[in-house]
Short mmCIF file of C-alpha atoms in Angstrom, two decimals:
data_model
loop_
_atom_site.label_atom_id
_atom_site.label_comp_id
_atom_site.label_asym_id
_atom_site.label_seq_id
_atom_site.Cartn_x
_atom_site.Cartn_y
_atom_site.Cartn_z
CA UNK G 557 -16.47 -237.86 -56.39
CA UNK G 558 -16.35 -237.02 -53.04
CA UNK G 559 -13.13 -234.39 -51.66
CA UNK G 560 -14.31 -234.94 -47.98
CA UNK G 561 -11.34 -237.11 -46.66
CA UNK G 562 -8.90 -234.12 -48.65
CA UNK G 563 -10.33 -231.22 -46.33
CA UNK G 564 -9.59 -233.67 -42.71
CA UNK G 565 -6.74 -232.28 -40.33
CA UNK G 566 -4.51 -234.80 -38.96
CA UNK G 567 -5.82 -233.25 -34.86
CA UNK G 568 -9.42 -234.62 -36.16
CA UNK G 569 -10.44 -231.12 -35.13
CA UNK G 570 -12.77 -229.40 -38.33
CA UNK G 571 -15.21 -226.98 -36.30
CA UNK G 572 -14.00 -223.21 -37.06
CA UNK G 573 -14.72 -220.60 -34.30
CA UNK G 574 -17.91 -219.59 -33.96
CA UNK G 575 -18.73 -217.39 -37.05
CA UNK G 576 -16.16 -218.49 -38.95
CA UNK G 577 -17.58 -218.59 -42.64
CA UNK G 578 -13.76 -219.30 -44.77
CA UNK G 579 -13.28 -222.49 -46.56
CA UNK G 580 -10.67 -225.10 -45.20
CA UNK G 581 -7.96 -223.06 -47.55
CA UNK G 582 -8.78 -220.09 -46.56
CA UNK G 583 -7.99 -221.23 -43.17
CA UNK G 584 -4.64 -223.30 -44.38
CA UNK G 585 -3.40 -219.86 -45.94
CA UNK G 586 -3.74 -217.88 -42.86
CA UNK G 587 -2.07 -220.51 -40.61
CA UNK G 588 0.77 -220.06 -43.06
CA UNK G 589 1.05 -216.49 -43.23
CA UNK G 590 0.48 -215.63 -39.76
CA UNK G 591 3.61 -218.41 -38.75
CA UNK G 592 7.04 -217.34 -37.63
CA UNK G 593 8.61 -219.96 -40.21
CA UNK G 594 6.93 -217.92 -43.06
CA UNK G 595 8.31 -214.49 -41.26
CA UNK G 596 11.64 -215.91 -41.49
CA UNK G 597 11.33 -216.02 -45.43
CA UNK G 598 12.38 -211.99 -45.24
CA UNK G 599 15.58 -212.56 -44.20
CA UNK G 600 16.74 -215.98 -45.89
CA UNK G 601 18.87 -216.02 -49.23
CA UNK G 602 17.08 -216.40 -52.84
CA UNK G 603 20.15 -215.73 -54.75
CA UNK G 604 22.14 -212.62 -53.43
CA UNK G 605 22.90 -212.98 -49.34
CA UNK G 606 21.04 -210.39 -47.63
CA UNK G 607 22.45 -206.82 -46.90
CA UNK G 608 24.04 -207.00 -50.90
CA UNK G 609 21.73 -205.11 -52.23
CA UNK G 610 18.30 -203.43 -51.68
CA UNK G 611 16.67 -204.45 -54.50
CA UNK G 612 16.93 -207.89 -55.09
CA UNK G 613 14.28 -210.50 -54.06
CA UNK G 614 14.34 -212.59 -50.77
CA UNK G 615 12.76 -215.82 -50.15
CA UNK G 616 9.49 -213.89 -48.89
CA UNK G 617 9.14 -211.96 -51.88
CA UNK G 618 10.15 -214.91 -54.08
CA UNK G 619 6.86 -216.88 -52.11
CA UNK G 620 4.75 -213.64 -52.91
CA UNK G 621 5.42 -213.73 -56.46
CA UNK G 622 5.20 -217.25 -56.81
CA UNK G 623 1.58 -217.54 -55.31
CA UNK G 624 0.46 -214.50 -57.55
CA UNK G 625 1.71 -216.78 -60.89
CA UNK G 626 0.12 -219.63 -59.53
CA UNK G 627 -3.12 -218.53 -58.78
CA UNK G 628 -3.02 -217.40 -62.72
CA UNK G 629 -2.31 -220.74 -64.00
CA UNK G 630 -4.83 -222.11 -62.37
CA UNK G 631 -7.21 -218.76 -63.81
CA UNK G 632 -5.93 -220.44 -66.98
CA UNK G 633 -6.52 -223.66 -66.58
CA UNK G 634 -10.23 -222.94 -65.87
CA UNK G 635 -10.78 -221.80 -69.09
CA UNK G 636 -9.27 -224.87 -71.06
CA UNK G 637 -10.67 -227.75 -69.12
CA UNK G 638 -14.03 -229.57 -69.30
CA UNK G 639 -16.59 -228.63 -66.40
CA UNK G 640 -15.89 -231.89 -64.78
CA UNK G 641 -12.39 -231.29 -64.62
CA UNK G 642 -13.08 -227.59 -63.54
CA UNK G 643 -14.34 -229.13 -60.18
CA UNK G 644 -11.34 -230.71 -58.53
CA UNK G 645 -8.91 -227.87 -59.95
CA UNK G 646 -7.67 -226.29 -56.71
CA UNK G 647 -9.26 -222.96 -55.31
CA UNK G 648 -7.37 -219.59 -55.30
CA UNK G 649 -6.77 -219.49 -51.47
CA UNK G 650 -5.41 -223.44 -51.56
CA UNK G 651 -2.83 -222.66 -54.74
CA UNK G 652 -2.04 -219.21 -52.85
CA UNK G 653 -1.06 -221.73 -49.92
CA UNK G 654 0.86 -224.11 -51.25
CA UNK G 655 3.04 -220.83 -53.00
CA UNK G 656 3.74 -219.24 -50.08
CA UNK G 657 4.72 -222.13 -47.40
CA UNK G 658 6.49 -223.80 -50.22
CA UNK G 659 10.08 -222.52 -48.96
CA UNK G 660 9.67 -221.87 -45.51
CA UNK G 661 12.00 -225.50 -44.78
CA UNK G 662 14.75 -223.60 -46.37
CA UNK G 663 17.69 -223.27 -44.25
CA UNK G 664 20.48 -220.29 -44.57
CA UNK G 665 21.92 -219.61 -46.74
CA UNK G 666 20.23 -220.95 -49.84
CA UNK G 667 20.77 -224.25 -51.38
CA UNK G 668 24.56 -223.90 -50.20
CA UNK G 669 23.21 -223.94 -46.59
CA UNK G 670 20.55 -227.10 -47.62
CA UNK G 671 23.55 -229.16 -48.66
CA UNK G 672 25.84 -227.96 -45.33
CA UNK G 673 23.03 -229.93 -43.43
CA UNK G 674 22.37 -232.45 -45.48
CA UNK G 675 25.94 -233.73 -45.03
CA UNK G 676 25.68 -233.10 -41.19
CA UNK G 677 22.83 -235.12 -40.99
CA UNK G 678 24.05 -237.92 -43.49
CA UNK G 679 23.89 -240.50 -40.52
CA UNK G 680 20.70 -239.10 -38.80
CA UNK G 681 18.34 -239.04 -41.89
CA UNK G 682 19.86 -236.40 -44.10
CA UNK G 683 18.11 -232.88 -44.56
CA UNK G 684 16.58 -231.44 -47.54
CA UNK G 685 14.67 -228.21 -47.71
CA UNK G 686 10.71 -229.48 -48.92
CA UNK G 687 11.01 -232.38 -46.40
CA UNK G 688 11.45 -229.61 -43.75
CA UNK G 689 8.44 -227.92 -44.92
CA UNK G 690 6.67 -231.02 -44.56
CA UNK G 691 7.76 -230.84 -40.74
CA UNK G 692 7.98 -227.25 -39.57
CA UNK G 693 3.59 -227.46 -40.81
CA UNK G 694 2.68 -230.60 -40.12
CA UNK G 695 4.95 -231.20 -36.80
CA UNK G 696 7.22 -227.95 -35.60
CA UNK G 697 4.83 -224.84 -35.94
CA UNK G 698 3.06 -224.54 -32.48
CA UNK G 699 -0.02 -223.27 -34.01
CA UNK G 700 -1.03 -226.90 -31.98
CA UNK G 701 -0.02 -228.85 -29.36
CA UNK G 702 0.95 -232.37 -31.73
CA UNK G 703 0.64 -231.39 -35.18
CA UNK G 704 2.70 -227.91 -36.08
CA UNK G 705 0.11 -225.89 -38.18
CA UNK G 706 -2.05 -228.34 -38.52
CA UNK G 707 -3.24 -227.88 -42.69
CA UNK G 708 -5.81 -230.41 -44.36
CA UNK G 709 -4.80 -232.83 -45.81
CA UNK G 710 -4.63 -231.32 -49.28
CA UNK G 711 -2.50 -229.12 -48.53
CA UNK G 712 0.03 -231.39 -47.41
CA UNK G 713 -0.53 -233.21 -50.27
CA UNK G 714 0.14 -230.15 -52.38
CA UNK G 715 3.11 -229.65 -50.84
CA UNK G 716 4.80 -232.98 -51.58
CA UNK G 717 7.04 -232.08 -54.11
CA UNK G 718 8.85 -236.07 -53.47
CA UNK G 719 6.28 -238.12 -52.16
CA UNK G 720 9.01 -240.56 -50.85
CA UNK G 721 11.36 -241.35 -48.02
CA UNK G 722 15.01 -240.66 -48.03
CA UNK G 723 16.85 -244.09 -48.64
CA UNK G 724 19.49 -245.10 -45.73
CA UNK G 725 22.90 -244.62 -46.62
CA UNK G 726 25.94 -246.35 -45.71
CA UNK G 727 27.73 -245.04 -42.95
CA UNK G 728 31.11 -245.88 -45.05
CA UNK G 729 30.22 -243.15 -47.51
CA UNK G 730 30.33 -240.51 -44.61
CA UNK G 731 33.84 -238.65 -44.24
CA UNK G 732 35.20 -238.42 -41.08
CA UNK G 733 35.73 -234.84 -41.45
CA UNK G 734 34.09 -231.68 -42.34
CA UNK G 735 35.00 -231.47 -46.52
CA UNK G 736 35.98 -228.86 -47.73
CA UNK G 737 34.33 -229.38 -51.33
CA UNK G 738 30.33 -230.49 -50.67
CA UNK G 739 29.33 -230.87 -54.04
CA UNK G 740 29.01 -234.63 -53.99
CA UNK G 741 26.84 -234.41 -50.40
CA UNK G 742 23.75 -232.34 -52.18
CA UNK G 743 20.78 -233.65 -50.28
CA UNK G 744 18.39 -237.11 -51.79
CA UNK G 745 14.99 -235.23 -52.58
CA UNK G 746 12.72 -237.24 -50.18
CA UNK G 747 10.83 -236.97 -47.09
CA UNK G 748 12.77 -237.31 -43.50
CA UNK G 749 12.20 -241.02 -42.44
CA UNK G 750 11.51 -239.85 -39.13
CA UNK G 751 8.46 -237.83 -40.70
CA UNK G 752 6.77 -241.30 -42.23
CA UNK G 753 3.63 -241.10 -40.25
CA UNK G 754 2.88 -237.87 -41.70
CA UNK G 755 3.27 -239.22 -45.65
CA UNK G 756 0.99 -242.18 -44.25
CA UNK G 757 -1.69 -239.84 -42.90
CA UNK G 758 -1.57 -237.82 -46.22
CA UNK G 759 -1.59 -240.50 -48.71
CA UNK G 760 -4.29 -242.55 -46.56
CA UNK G 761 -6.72 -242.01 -49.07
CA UNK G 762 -5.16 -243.25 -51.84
CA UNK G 763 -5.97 -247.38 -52.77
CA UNK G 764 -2.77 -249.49 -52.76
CA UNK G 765 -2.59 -249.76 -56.27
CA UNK G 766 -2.44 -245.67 -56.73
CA UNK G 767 0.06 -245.73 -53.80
CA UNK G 768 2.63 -247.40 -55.41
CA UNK G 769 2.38 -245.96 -58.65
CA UNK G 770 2.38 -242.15 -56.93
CA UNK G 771 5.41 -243.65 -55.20
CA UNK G 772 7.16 -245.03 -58.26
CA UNK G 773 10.76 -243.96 -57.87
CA UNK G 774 13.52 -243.72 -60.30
CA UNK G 775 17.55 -244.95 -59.33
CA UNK G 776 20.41 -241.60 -59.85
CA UNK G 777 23.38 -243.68 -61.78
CA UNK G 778 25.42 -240.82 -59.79
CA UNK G 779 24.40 -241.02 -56.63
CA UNK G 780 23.37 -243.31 -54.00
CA UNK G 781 19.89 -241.69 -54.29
CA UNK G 782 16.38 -242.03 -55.70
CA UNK G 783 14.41 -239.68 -57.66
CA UNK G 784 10.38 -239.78 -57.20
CA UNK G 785 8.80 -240.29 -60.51
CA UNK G 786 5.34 -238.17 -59.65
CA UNK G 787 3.64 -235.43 -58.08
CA UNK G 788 0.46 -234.39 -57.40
CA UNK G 789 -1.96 -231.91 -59.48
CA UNK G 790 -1.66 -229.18 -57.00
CA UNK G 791 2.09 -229.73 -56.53
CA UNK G 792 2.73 -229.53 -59.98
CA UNK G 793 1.31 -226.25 -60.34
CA UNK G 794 2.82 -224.50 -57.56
CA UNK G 795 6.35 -226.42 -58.87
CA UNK G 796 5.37 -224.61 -61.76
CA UNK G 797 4.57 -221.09 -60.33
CA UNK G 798 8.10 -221.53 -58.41
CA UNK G 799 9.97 -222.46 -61.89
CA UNK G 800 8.54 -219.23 -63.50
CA UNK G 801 9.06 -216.55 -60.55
CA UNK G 802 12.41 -218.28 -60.09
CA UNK G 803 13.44 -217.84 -64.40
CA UNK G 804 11.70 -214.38 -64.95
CA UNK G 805 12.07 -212.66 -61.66
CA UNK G 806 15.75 -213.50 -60.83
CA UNK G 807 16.80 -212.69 -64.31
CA UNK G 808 15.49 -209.44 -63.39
CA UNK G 809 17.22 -209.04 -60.58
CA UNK G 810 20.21 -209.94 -62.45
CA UNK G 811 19.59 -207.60 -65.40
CA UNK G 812 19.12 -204.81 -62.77
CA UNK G 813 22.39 -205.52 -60.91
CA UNK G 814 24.23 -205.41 -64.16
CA UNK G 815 24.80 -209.46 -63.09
CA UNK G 816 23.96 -210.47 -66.99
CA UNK G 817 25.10 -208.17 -69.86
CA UNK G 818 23.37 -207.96 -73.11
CA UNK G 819 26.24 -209.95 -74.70
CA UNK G 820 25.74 -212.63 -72.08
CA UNK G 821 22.34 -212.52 -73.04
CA UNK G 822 22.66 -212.95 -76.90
CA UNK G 823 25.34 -215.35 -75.96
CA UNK G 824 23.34 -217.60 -74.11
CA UNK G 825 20.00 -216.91 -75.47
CA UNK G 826 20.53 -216.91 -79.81
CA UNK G 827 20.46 -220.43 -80.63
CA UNK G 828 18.01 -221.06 -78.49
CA UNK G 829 15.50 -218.86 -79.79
CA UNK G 830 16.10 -219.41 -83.38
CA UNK G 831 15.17 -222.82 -82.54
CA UNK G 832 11.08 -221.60 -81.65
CA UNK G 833 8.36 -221.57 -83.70
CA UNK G 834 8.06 -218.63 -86.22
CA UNK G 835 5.51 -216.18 -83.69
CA UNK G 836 7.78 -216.65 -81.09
CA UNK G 837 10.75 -216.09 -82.58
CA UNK G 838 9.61 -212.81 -83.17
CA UNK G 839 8.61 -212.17 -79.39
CA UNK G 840 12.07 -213.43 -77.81
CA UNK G 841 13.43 -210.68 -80.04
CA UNK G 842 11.25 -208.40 -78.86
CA UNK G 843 11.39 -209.19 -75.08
CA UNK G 844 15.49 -209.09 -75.46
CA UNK G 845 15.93 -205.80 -76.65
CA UNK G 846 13.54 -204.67 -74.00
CA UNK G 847 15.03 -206.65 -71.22
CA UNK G 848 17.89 -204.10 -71.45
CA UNK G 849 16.33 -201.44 -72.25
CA UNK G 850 17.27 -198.00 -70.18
CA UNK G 851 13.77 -197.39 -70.18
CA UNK G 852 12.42 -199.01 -66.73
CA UNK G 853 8.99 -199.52 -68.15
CA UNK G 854 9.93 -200.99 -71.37
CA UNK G 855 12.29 -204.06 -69.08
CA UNK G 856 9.06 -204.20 -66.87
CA UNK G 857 6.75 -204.19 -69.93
CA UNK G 858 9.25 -206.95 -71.01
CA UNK G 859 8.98 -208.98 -67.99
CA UNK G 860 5.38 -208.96 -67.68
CA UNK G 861 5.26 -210.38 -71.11
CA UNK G 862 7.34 -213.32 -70.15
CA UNK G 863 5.20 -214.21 -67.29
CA UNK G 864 2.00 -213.72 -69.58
CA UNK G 865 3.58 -216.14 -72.00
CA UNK G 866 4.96 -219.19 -69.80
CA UNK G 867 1.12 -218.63 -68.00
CA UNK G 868 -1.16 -218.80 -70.77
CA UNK G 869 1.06 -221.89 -72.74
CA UNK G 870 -0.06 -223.94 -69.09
CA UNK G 871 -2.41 -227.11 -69.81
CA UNK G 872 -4.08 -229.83 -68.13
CA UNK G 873 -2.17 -233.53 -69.06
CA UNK G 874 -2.53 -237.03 -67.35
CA UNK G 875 0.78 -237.61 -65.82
CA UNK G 876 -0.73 -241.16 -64.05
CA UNK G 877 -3.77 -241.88 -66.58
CA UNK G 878 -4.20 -245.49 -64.83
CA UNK G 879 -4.37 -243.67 -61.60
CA UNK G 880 -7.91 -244.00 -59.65
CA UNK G 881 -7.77 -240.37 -57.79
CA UNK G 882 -7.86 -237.66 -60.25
CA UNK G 883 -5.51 -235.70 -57.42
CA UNK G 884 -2.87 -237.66 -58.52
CA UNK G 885 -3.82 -238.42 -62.15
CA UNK G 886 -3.21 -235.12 -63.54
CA UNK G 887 -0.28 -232.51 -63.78
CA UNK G 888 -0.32 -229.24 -65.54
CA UNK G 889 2.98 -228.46 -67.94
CA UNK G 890 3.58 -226.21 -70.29
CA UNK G 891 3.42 -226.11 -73.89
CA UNK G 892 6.90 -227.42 -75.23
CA UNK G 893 8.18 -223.83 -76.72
CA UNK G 894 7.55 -222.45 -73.44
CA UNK G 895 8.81 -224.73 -71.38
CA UNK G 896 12.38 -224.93 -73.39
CA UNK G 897 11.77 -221.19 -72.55
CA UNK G 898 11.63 -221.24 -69.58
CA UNK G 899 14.73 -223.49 -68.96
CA UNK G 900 17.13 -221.27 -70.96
CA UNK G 901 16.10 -218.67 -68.84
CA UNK G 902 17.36 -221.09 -65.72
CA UNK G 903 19.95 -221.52 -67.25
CA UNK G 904 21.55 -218.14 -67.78
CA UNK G 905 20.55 -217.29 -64.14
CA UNK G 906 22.32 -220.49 -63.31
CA UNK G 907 25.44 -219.48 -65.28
CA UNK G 908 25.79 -215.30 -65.21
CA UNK G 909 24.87 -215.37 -61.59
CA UNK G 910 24.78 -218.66 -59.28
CA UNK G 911 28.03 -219.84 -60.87
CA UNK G 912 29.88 -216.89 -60.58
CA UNK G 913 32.81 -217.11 -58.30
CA UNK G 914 32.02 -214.14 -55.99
CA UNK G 915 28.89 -216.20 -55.13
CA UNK G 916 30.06 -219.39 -55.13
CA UNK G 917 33.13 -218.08 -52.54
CA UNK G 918 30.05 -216.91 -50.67
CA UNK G 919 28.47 -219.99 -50.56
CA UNK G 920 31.51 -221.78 -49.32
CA UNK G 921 31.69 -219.41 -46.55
CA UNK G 922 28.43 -219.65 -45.50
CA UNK G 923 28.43 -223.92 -45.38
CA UNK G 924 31.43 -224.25 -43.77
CA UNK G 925 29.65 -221.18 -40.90
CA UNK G 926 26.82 -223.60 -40.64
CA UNK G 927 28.83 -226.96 -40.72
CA UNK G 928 30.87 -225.38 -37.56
CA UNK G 929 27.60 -224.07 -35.84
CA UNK G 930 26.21 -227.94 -36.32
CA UNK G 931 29.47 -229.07 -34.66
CA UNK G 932 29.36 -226.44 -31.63
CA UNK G 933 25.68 -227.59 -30.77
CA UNK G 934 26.20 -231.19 -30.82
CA UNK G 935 29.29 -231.43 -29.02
CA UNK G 936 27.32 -230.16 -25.80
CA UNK G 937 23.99 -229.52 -26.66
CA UNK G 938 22.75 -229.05 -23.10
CA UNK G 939 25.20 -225.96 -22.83
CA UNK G 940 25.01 -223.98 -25.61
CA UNK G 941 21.16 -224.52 -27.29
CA UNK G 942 18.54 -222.13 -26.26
CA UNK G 943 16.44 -223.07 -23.65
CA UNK G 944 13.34 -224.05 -25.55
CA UNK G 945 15.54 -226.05 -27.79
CA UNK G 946 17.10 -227.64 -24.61
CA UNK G 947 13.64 -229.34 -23.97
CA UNK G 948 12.74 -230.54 -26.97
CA UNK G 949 16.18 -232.28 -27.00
CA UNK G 950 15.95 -233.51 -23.90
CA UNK G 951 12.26 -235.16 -24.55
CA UNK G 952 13.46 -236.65 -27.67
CA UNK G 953 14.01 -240.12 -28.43
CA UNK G 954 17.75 -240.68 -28.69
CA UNK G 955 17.83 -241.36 -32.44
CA UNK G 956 16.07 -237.83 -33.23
CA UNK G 957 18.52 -235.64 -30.96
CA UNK G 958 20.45 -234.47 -33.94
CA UNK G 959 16.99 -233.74 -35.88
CA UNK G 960 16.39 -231.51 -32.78
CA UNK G 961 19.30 -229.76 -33.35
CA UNK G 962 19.08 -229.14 -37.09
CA UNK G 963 15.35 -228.40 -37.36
CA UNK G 964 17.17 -225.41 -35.03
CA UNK G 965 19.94 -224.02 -37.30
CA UNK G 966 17.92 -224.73 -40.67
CA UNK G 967 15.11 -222.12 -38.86
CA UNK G 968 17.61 -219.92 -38.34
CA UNK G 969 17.56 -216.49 -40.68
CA UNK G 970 21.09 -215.94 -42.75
CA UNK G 971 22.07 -212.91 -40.24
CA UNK G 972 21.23 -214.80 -36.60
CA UNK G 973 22.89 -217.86 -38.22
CA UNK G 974 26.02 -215.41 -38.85
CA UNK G 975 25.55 -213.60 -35.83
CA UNK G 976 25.14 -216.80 -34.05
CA UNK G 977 28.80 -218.09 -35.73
CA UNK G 978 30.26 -215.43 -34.28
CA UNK G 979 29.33 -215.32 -30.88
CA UNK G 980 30.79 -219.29 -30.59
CA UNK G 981 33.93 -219.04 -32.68
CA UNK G 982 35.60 -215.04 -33.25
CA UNK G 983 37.80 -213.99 -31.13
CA UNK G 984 36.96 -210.64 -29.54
#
């Protein structure tokens, strides 16, 4: 089966410079690192805001950890799969990629700031943080003139963690006023309608018949959205990579900071393992009483265990098995022991640390900064955006003059954003 159409840039353009002897991934994960989007990642929010603590991990380091663990699964998928299925397993350089762009379209502040936008945006296409990455490398980046970073075609495929466009809402579901509680406006998980020619170009290869089932598309009974059914094979194991740097290496974080005590721990984590198998069982326990152990090594020794674990439980399974394109037909997962691991891990994060109030005041500070910021730039855009952003609002079609404006504060880092807040609205 030929891969040639997967390797294709959108600019048509293949030839490297003269000499040039890296493979098309190479060449993707160079564009990525050497971008000012990925820079950003250093000073954007993982959990903690930054200047809380020294320690923690940022979105950069977050990316940096995640492409390490993904490269390992697919180390360990190599040695479980058939020859044949060995050949259209991605490289090392295209997982390390897809691992480190895959949160550069994160705005401030987190997943507070993601939903601040999104409900900005709520008549103008919404905003969620993977369709951004799908713009800022395929459309913002001016690595080229037209087409941002320019990456293959894999790649973007890769990427896609919802290969789908956001539905239109009804403008009668839009308040009139900034809320002050967003948790009903958290963004559909799609990509930007104004972005469609890019899915097209990706998913060109694909027959109509694998289109729509790739596509397939669940309805949320809670919201007016859709959830995407599907995912590709490379998406699925960078999804993965991101689910285990973001369970094992925030925990740390959290165990560090004092954030989870080892009564929270127990607490949360009990039942949960007396449900496992026998073997591992017997290694939660372990892992637990070294997680808070006052000797570093031992929590570190503890760590790296987890990691080792969730990694080598990975597996190759058909996610599409009617589907033609083997890109699509496959997914790796984990076993099921690790994988209800792994959640209760997400979960204790979620409830010792993202759902305590100190953050969650936080949070509501830094939306409602962003919401304002949103409101200063559109109300006279001409005035008060940056020059370079000036032009590219000017040139744009009417309908995409907002987009212009939030593809602007969503690249902002958390301090210019804050810094940005308070040049427009403190009084001196």
């Amino acid at each position: 089966m030929s891969f040639s159409q997967w390797s294709e840039r959108r600019s048509g353009i293949s030839n490297s410079r003269p000499g040039d002897q890296r493979s098309p991934w190479q060449r993707d994960r160079a564009r990525i690192l050497h971008s000012a989007a990925f820079r950003r990642l250093q000073a954007k929010t993982q959990i903690l805001g930054i200047g809380q603590n020294d320690f923690y991990r940022t979105r950069l380091t977050h990316s940096l950890e995640a492409a390490q663990i993904g490269t390992a699964l697919v180390s360990q998928l190599q040695t479980k799969v058939s020859i044949a299925e060995q050949y259209f397993l991605p490289d090392a350089s295209l997982m390390e990629a897809l691992c480190l762009a895959h949160d550069i379209g994160h705005p401030p502040f987190g997943h507070g700031g993601e939903t601040a936008l999104n409900y900005k945006m709520l008549h103008a296409g919404g905003f969620e943080g993977n369709g951004q990455t799908l713009r800022i490398v395929a459309k913002l980046e001016p690595y080229t003139e037209h087409h941002g970073m320019d990456l293959t075609r894999r790649t973007l495929l890769g990427l896609l963690k919802y290969p789908v466009l956001q539905p239109k809402l009804s403008h009668d579901l839009i308040a009139p006023i900034n809320p002050l509680n967003l948790t009903p406006w958290k963004p559909a998980k799609a990509i930007f309608a104004a972005d469609s020619d890019i899915l097209d170009w990706v998913l060109a290869p694909l027959s109509k018949s694998d289109r729509a089932l790739f596509q397939s598309c669940e309805s949320l009974t809670q919201s007016p959205y859709i959830k995407s059914c599907y995912k590709s094979l490379d998406a699925s194991i960078m999804e993965l990579a991101d689910d285990i740097a973001y369970g094992v290496h925030d925990l740390e974080d959290a165990i560090v900071l004092g954030n989870i005590s080892q009564s929270q721990w127990q607490q949360h984590t009990e039942s949960e393992w007396a449900a496992l198998p026998a073997n591992l069982q017997q290694l939660m326990q372990s892992i637990s009483a070294n997680l808070f152990s006052d000797q570093h090594h031992l929590r570190k020794d503890a760590i790296g265990s987890l990691v080792n674990l969730l990694i080598s439980s990975v597996a190759l399974t058909e996610a599409l098995p009617q589907a033609e394109q083997v890109l699509i037909r496959y997914n790796a997962s984990l076993d099921v022991a690790p994988q209800a691991i792994l959640q209760c891990l997400k979960r204790v994060v979620y409830r010792c640390v993202i759902s305590k109030p100190e953050i969650q005041q936080s949070r509501f500070r830094s939306q409602n900064m962003l919401m304002a910021l949103f409101d200063a730039f559109v109300s006279d855009p001409s005035r008060l955006l940056p020059a370079n952003t000036q032009q590219r609002w000017l040139q744009a079609d009417e309908q995409l003059k907002t987009r212009v404006i939030c593809d602007y504060i969503s690249g902002m880092t958390d301090g210019y954003a804050e810094h940005m807040y308070h040049q427009l609205y403190a009084s001196v």
